[in-house]
mmCIF file of C-alpha atoms in Angstrom:
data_model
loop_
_atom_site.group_PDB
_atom_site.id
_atom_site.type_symbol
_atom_site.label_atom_id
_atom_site.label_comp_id
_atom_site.label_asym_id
_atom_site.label_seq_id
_atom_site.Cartn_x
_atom_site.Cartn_y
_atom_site.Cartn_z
ATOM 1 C CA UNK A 1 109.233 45.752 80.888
ATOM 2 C CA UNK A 2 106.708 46.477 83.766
ATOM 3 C CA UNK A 3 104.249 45.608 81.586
ATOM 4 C CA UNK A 4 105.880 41.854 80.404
ATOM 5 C CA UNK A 5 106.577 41.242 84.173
ATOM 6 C CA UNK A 6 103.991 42.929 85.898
ATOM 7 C CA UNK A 7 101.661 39.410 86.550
ATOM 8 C CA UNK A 8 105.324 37.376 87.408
ATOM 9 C CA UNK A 9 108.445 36.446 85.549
ATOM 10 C CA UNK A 10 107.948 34.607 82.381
ATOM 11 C CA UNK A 11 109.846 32.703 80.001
ATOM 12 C CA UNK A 12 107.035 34.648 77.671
ATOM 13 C CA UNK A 13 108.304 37.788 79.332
ATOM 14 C CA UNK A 14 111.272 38.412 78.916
ATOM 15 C CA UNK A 15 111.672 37.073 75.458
ATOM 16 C CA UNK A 16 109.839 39.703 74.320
ATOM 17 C CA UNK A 17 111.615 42.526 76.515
ATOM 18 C CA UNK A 18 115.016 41.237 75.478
ATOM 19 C CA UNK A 19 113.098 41.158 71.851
ATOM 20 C CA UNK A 20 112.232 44.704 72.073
ATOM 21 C CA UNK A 21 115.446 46.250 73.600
ATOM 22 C CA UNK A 22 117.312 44.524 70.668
ATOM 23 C CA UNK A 23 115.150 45.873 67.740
ATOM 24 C CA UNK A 24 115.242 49.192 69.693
ATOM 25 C CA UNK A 25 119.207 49.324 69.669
ATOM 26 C CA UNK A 26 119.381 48.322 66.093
ATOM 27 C CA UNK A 27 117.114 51.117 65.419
ATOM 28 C CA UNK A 28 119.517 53.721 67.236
ATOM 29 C CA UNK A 29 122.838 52.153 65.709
ATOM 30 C CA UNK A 30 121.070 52.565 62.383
ATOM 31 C CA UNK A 31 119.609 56.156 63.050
ATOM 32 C CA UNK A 32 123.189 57.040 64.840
ATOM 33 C CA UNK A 33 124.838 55.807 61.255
ATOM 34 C CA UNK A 34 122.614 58.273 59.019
ATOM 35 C CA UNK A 35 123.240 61.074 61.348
ATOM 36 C CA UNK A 36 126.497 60.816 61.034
ATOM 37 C CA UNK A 37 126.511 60.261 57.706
ATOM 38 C CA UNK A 38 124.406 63.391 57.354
ATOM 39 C CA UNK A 39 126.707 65.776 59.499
ATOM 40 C CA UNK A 40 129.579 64.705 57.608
ATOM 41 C CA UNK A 41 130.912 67.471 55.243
ATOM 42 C CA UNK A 42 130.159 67.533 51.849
ATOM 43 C CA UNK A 43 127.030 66.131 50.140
ATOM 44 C CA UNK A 44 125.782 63.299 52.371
ATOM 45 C CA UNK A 45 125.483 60.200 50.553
ATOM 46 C CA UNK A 46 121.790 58.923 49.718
ATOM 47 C CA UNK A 47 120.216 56.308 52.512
ATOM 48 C CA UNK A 48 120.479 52.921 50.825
ATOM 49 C CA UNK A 49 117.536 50.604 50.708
ATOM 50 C CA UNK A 50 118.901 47.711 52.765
ATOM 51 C CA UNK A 51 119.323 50.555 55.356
ATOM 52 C CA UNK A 52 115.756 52.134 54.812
ATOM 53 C CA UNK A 53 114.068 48.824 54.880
ATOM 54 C CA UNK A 54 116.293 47.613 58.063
ATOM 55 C CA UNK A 55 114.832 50.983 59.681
ATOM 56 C CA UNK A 56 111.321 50.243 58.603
ATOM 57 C CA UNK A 57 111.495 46.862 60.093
ATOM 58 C CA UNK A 58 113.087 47.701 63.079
ATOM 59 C CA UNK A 59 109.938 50.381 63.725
ATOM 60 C CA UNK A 60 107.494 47.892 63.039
ATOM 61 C CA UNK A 61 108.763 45.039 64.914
ATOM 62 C CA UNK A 62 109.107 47.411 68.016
ATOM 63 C CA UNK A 63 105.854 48.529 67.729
ATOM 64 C CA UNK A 64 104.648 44.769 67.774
ATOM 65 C CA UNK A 65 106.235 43.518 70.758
ATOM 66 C CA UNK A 66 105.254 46.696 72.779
ATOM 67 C CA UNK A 67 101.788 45.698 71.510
ATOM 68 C CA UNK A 68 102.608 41.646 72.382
ATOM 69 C CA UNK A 69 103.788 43.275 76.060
ATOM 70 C CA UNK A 70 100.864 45.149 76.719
ATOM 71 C CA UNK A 71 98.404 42.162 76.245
#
């Protein structure tokens, strides 16, 4: 957020900070789901795709607006 904000507020800004603190949530509610699914007793069920690709994209898209925010 320093980064987005550091040469003045933007409209630019903090779309992408609100951007990346959304993706980054979605990535904890989905990792918080699988470890609780994991820690629950018995054999875990397997991660479903729509869940792995969510995941994947969530990582990615992260890594692109921290990459957006820096330049």
């Amino acid at each position: 957020m320093k980064t987005a904000l550091h040469g003045g507020v933007s409209a630019a800004g903090v779309v992408a900070c609100a951007l990346c603190t959304g993706l980054w949530l979605g990535f904890l509610l989905l990792a918080h789901r699988r470890i609780r699914t994991l820690a629950a007793a018995g054999t875990p069920a397997p991660l479903t795709p729509r869940h792995a690709t969510a995941t994947a994209l969530c990582t990615v898209a992260v890594a692109v607006c921290g990459a957006v925010l820096v330049f």
